[in-house]
XYZ file of C-alpha atoms in Angstrom:
443
model
C 1.012 1.525 35.685
C 3.185 -0.328 33.031
C 0.849 -3.229 32.961
C -2.928 -1.712 32.758
C -4.334 -0.905 29.536
C -7.312 1.993 29.948
C -11.225 0.648 29.668
C -11.188 2.457 25.803
C -8.748 0.305 24.479
C -11.107 -2.948 24.115
C -13.664 -0.456 22.039
C -10.886 0.293 19.869
C -10.118 -3.264 19.178
C -13.427 -4.701 18.821
C -13.733 -4.551 15.388
C -10.161 -6.031 14.507
C -10.158 -8.670 17.554
C -13.423 -9.379 18.202
C -13.283 -9.595 21.895
C -10.317 -9.612 24.664
C -6.870 -9.868 23.099
C -2.861 -9.587 24.003
C -3.376 -5.893 23.893
C -6.166 -4.809 26.129
C -6.504 -7.711 28.390
C -6.252 -7.235 32.192
C -2.839 -7.855 33.668
C -4.243 -11.157 35.190
C -5.679 -12.601 31.752
C -2.852 -11.690 29.979
C 0.110 -12.817 32.066
C 0.179 -16.307 31.185
C -0.822 -16.011 27.471
C 2.310 -13.746 27.090
C 4.716 -16.149 27.994
C 2.807 -18.689 25.098
C 2.948 -16.165 22.316
C 6.842 -15.077 23.422
C 8.147 -18.784 23.016
C 6.051 -18.750 19.665
C 7.839 -15.483 18.558
C 11.243 -16.567 19.580
C 14.271 -15.609 17.316
C 14.815 -19.388 16.150
C 11.024 -19.271 15.304
C 11.396 -16.085 13.170
C 13.943 -17.674 11.205
C 12.390 -20.590 10.310
C 9.443 -18.519 8.730
C 11.401 -16.215 6.289
C 11.397 -18.841 3.306
C 7.324 -18.015 3.638
C 8.426 -14.147 3.902
C 10.135 -14.634 0.893
C 7.656 -16.239 -1.060
C 4.877 -13.869 -0.651
C 7.680 -11.049 -0.910
C 8.262 -12.170 -4.460
C 4.608 -11.666 -5.514
C 4.609 -8.115 -4.039
C 8.005 -7.801 -6.135
C 5.666 -9.348 -9.455
C 3.125 -6.280 -8.545
C 5.598 -3.916 -8.363
C 7.134 -4.860 -11.922
C 3.600 -4.761 -13.493
C 3.361 -1.188 -12.036
C 6.664 -0.511 -13.318
C 5.673 -1.525 -17.066
C 2.786 0.192 -16.830
C 4.240 3.360 -15.914
C 1.421 4.457 -13.956
C 1.178 6.162 -10.748
C -0.037 3.729 -8.001
C -0.809 3.935 -4.277
C 1.706 2.123 -2.649
C 0.394 1.808 0.750
C -3.082 0.116 -0.971
C -0.935 -2.230 -2.654
C 1.418 -2.944 0.233
C -1.550 -3.420 2.393
C -2.278 -6.425 0.489
C 0.950 -7.750 0.578
C 1.557 -7.513 4.256
C -1.913 -9.515 5.130
C -0.650 -11.910 2.778
C 2.653 -12.398 4.742
C 1.071 -12.377 7.948
C -1.127 -14.975 6.863
C 1.503 -17.414 5.731
C 3.428 -16.634 9.025
C 0.570 -16.834 11.280
C -1.439 -19.438 9.937
C 0.967 -21.460 7.192
C -2.002 -20.434 4.733
C -1.361 -18.639 1.403
C -4.357 -16.144 1.568
C -3.647 -14.808 -2.246
C -5.184 -11.294 -1.374
C -2.513 -10.067 -3.836
C -4.409 -11.658 -6.985
C -8.007 -12.066 -5.490
C -10.199 -12.176 -2.732
C -10.073 -13.447 0.496
C -12.487 -13.888 3.306
C -10.331 -12.965 6.119
C -8.034 -10.757 4.143
C -11.018 -8.637 2.596
C -12.951 -8.708 5.584
C -10.162 -7.214 7.867
C -9.513 -4.538 5.195
C -13.008 -3.583 5.418
C -12.726 -3.334 9.179
C -10.055 -1.204 8.781
C -12.050 1.077 6.086
C -15.051 1.384 8.123
C -13.286 2.081 11.217
C -13.820 5.525 12.474
C -11.089 7.315 14.228
C -11.823 8.253 17.975
C -15.071 5.983 17.776
C -14.609 4.403 21.059
C -15.234 7.602 23.094
C -17.899 9.084 20.665
C -21.519 8.157 22.231
C -23.019 8.908 19.236
C -20.786 6.150 17.143
C -23.299 3.607 18.835
C -26.050 5.081 16.563
C -24.153 4.469 13.329
C -25.820 0.989 12.574
C -24.399 0.746 9.129
C -20.896 0.776 10.273
C -21.996 -1.642 13.355
C -23.565 -4.067 10.980
C -20.836 -4.174 8.229
C -18.406 -4.750 11.442
C -20.445 -7.542 12.629
C -20.635 -9.340 9.521
C -16.785 -9.018 8.739
C -16.327 -10.412 12.121
C -18.714 -13.461 11.498
C -16.681 -14.038 8.290
C -13.218 -14.057 9.816
C -14.326 -15.931 12.693
C -15.488 -18.970 10.393
C -12.518 -18.385 8.293
C -10.061 -18.679 11.587
C -11.894 -21.476 12.917
C -11.557 -23.928 9.804
C -8.053 -23.516 9.853
C -7.829 -24.149 13.702
C -9.516 -27.289 13.368
C -7.012 -28.402 10.739
C -4.089 -27.356 12.688
C -5.584 -29.458 15.583
C -6.227 -32.574 13.158
C -2.779 -32.419 12.166
C -1.257 -32.066 15.749
C -3.217 -35.346 16.781
C -1.855 -37.102 13.586
C 1.453 -36.004 14.142
C 2.425 -34.655 17.616
C 6.494 -35.153 17.146
C 6.502 -33.512 13.507
C 9.636 -31.404 13.122
C 8.125 -29.501 9.827
C 8.463 -26.038 9.929
C 4.922 -24.846 11.781
C 3.613 -21.418 11.667
C 2.665 -19.347 14.957
C -0.496 -20.907 15.834
C 0.758 -24.135 15.417
C 3.416 -23.286 17.850
C 1.060 -21.716 20.202
C -1.371 -24.845 19.961
C 1.575 -27.247 21.016
C 2.529 -25.004 23.883
C -1.315 -24.774 24.987
C -2.113 -28.708 24.706
C 1.460 -29.074 26.970
C -0.130 -27.226 29.499
C -3.283 -29.134 29.451
C -1.351 -32.498 30.144
C -2.507 -32.476 33.943
C -6.031 -32.243 33.068
C -6.309 -34.798 30.033
C -3.900 -36.613 27.431
C -2.774 -34.335 25.034
C -4.728 -35.822 22.015
C -7.635 -37.364 23.470
C -10.419 -34.892 23.083
C -11.774 -35.247 19.576
C -12.415 -31.580 19.019
C -10.171 -28.536 20.167
C -11.292 -27.051 23.527
C -13.986 -24.701 22.647
C -12.537 -21.708 24.795
C -9.194 -21.814 23.395
C -10.509 -21.532 20.234
C -12.152 -18.377 20.809
C -9.260 -17.115 22.763
C -7.082 -18.373 19.514
C -9.530 -16.827 17.371
C -9.335 -13.322 18.726
C -5.617 -13.683 18.818
C -5.140 -14.536 15.334
C -7.446 -11.728 14.327
C -5.546 -9.515 16.380
C -1.879 -10.358 14.762
C -3.552 -10.076 11.219
C -4.730 -6.543 12.263
C -1.533 -5.573 13.452
C 0.711 -7.583 11.487
C -0.313 -6.317 8.249
C -1.837 -2.601 9.029
C 1.267 -1.187 10.629
C 3.684 -3.040 8.649
C 2.481 -1.719 5.531
C 2.982 1.684 7.016
C 6.330 1.536 7.959
C 7.332 -0.249 4.614
C 5.864 3.040 2.666
C 7.898 5.075 5.036
C 10.967 3.280 4.809
C 10.991 3.448 0.858
C 9.871 7.042 1.127
C 12.977 7.773 3.226
C 15.398 5.713 1.435
C 14.404 7.123 -1.954
C 14.657 11.001 -0.716
C 17.908 10.144 0.897
C 20.314 9.076 -1.865
C 22.907 8.987 0.214
C 21.784 6.471 2.976
C 20.170 4.412 0.016
C 23.699 4.050 -1.477
C 24.837 2.933 1.676
C 21.976 0.266 2.446
C 22.805 -1.244 -0.919
C 26.374 -1.802 -0.535
C 25.503 -3.216 2.769
C 23.487 -5.693 0.807
C 25.847 -6.235 -1.791
C 28.630 -6.966 1.090
C 26.165 -9.371 2.182
C 24.568 -11.344 -0.667
C 26.552 -10.727 -3.189
C 26.341 -8.522 -6.092
C 23.425 -10.205 -7.865
C 20.326 -9.044 -6.597
C 18.433 -11.802 -8.233
C 20.081 -14.417 -5.755
C 18.794 -13.098 -2.820
C 15.718 -15.085 -2.411
C 17.437 -17.954 -2.851
C 20.087 -17.198 -0.261
C 17.301 -15.821 2.060
C 15.562 -19.312 1.975
C 18.733 -21.590 2.201
C 20.624 -19.028 4.937
C 17.813 -17.213 6.510
C 20.589 -16.296 8.866
C 22.066 -13.813 6.989
C 19.262 -11.102 8.128
C 21.500 -11.132 11.037
C 23.919 -9.474 9.292
C 22.463 -6.176 8.309
C 22.762 -3.705 11.052
C 22.740 -0.786 8.622
C 19.404 -2.098 7.399
C 18.080 -2.564 10.995
C 19.224 0.771 11.857
C 17.489 2.396 8.757
C 14.374 0.591 10.004
C 14.678 2.110 13.586
C 15.166 5.312 12.152
C 12.121 5.376 9.891
C 9.958 4.157 12.708
C 11.308 6.885 14.713
C 9.997 9.246 12.775
C 7.307 7.947 11.450
C 5.347 5.509 14.327
C 2.401 3.764 13.285
C 1.038 3.693 16.564
C 1.290 5.038 20.200
C 0.079 3.816 23.430
C -1.926 3.982 26.591
C -2.133 2.998 30.066
C -4.587 3.663 33.278
C -3.962 6.017 35.559
C -3.036 4.480 38.967
C -4.051 6.056 42.402
C -0.397 5.558 43.966
C 1.461 6.582 40.670
C 2.323 10.161 39.293
C 4.197 11.042 36.373
C 7.021 13.849 35.995
C 6.727 16.351 33.273
C 9.839 17.618 31.310
C 9.783 20.465 33.649
C 9.485 18.752 36.681
C 5.725 19.200 37.730
C 4.310 16.280 39.268
C 1.194 14.852 37.296
C -1.515 12.662 39.834
C -2.897 9.741 37.557
C -5.389 8.902 40.088
C -9.193 8.922 38.349
C -7.188 9.267 35.065
C -9.188 7.101 32.559
C -6.066 6.995 29.964
C -2.292 8.367 30.218
C -1.694 8.407 26.091
C 2.025 8.262 25.038
C 2.246 10.331 21.520
C 5.222 8.387 20.137
C 5.284 10.719 17.083
C 5.738 13.938 19.472
C 8.082 11.901 22.193
C 10.490 10.682 19.320
C 10.889 13.677 17.494
C 11.338 15.673 20.911
C 14.556 17.938 20.764
C 14.657 17.119 24.579
C 15.569 13.481 23.725
C 17.020 13.873 19.906
C 19.538 15.604 18.218
C 18.508 16.855 14.985
C 14.974 15.316 15.723
C 13.391 15.590 12.472
C 16.737 14.399 10.394
C 16.715 10.716 9.234
C 19.963 9.785 10.448
C 20.132 5.752 10.605
C 23.636 5.756 12.132
C 22.149 7.387 15.249
C 21.449 3.757 15.736
C 24.826 2.778 15.260
C 27.097 4.980 17.858
C 27.893 4.382 21.455
C 25.698 5.658 24.072
C 26.825 9.215 25.058
C 27.281 10.131 21.271
C 25.767 13.615 20.453
C 23.037 11.671 17.910
C 22.229 8.797 20.419
C 18.795 9.053 22.255
C 19.370 11.264 25.720
C 17.464 8.098 27.427
C 16.754 4.941 26.854
C 12.789 5.235 26.926
C 12.448 7.717 24.404
C 12.411 5.106 21.212
C 9.033 3.455 21.929
C 7.725 2.349 18.063
C 7.376 -1.129 19.889
C 6.859 -0.092 23.472
C 9.000 -0.477 26.591
C 8.448 -2.591 29.773
C 6.421 -5.832 30.339
C 3.986 -5.186 27.802
C 5.777 -4.409 24.967
C 5.377 -5.599 21.106
C 5.811 -9.618 21.672
C 6.277 -9.856 17.791
C 8.891 -6.977 17.316
C 11.847 -9.008 16.393
C 9.444 -11.026 13.623
C 8.737 -7.073 12.541
C 12.134 -6.133 12.128
C 13.203 -9.340 10.673
C 10.145 -9.431 7.963
C 11.056 -5.625 7.204
C 14.917 -6.824 6.401
C 13.472 -9.584 4.297
C 11.266 -7.124 2.324
C 14.480 -4.370 1.841
C 17.069 -7.578 0.987
C 14.583 -7.914 -2.101
C 13.115 -4.657 -3.094
C 16.160 -2.193 -2.739
C 18.131 -3.166 -5.557
C 15.616 -3.870 -7.627
C 13.399 -1.441 -7.897
C 13.493 2.699 -7.823
C 10.657 4.292 -6.457
C 9.663 8.395 -6.623
C 7.061 9.744 -4.814
C 4.205 11.471 -6.917
C 2.328 13.817 -4.954
C 2.684 16.633 -6.834
C 1.110 15.204 -9.821
C -1.886 13.192 -7.831
C -2.166 16.881 -6.305
C -2.635 18.227 -9.588
C -5.295 15.488 -10.439
C -6.799 15.714 -6.952
C -7.246 19.622 -6.409
C -8.048 20.375 -2.615
C -9.976 23.452 -1.523
C -7.866 26.228 -0.347
C -7.532 28.583 2.452
C -6.071 31.943 1.777
C -4.674 30.600 -1.545
C -2.785 27.836 0.035
C -3.521 23.892 -0.163
C -2.971 22.821 3.113
C -1.139 19.359 2.274
C 1.884 19.756 4.183
C 2.926 18.905 8.051
C 6.593 19.558 9.226
C 7.504 20.048 5.970
C 6.203 16.589 4.887
C 3.703 15.804 2.015
C 3.643 12.311 3.284
C 2.127 13.354 6.644
C 0.242 10.659 8.666
C -3.271 9.842 8.786
C -5.299 7.408 10.994
C -6.770 4.619 9.309
C -6.137 1.857 12.105
C -2.471 2.412 12.362
C -1.008 5.683 11.053
C -0.605 5.678 7.149
C 1.058 8.177 4.744
C -1.529 10.450 3.272
C -3.397 9.865 0.277
C -1.989 6.015 0.750
C 1.689 7.380 -0.619
C 1.235 7.999 -4.395
C 4.375 7.119 -6.443
C 6.023 5.407 -9.275
C 8.274 2.682 -9.358
C 10.590 1.608 -12.032
C 13.120 -1.733 -12.342
C 16.645 -1.101 -12.094
C 18.334 -1.101 -15.149
C 21.176 -3.576 -13.966
C 18.622 -5.804 -12.183
C 17.675 -9.227 -13.220
C 14.201 -10.033 -12.451
C 13.768 -12.700 -10.027
C-alpha cells in the first residue's frame, strides 16, 4: 500500500507538472527514476549547491531591507514565493530566473498555475466546465514547457562538449548524466545530435514538479518558521546563540562562510530542530495512498478498517502531528523535543508520527536538500532582521463580515492558520513588518 498512489493524484498535479511525475507514477514506472533522482539529491550534491542558495538569499535580504526602509506592512509569503522560485531555479536548472526583480516565464507561469488552481477540483466534475481556468492552465503549461525545453537542450549541448567536467552542476545536469550512462548499452553516450525526445518530455515534467513543490511548500515553511521564532523570543535567542557559536558574532560574514565552507550547515542541530518543529506544527501538505484488497488499517481504538475498494486513504499531517495520542504538549512549539533521546516525555511516541516528508519508500526524495536550504535562509536572516506579525493592523484595514458579532479569523488560537493554495500557506499570506537589527551590518 505504501507504494501506490490514488487515481485522483494525477489530476491534482496536472497543472503543475503537466503529466506523470515522481509523485503520482505507478510503482513500476516510479522505481527506476527514484534511484536516479536519489543520486542527484545526495548530501554531497546538496553541499555543492549551497553557494547558489546563498546568492539568491542575498537578493531576498535586499528585498526585505527595502521593506524595512519603507516601514510598510507587506505580505511575507508573496515576497518569499518569488525568492523560493528563484532559489529552486538556481539549484535545479543552474539558471538565474530573476523572479525577485522581474517577470520570468517559468516563474510567473508557475505562480499563475497555483493562483488559478482550485482546491479539491480533481474530485469535482463541474470543474471540467471551467474553460477559463483550463485555458490559462494550458497556456501557462506551454510557456513552462518551452522554457524548460530550451534549458534541457543547453545542458545536453554542454554535456556533449565536456562529459568529464567537474564543475558544480545543477540537479538536472546530474540527472542527465545518470540517464545517459544508463543508455550506454543502447548507444554511445554523446552520439546523438539531440536529446532523446521521450527523456526530454519526462525531464520537463519532473522539473516542473520540483519547481512547484520546491518553491510553494518552502515559502510557506519559511513564513511559519519566522512566525514561530519571532513570537517565541526564548527560542529565537537560543537559535541566534547557536549561529554566533558556529559562524562568529559578525552576521555579515555568514554568506562568505557558507560559500567557502558549506559543511557548516551540518553544525546547526538546534536550527534543524526548529525547522522540524515548525514542519510538525504547520506541515505544508498531506499524503494519500490507494486502498488495497489485502490491507487493513487499525485505528487508535483498535478498530480494523479494510481498504479494499477505497479510492484514497488520506494522511492528514496537520492532525496527526498535533495528536495528543502521539505528542506531549502537541500544540506547543518545543524544538528541544527533537534533541532528546527516544523515550523522553516530549519525544514523539512513535517514529511515524512525524510525516512532513512522509515515511517509507515514497518519502520526499529532496528532504535533505530542503533542510539545507532552510538552514541557509535562517543563517542569513535571523541575526540581520526582526519580524513582527501585523494581522491586527491588516484586519482593521480589511474588515470581515461578522457572525454573532465575532470575526471568524482564528483557528486553534492562531491567526496565521493554514489555507490551501497549492501547498498550505498562512492566511492572508502573512502580513508583517520587518526591521533591520540595530547592530547588524548589511551584506
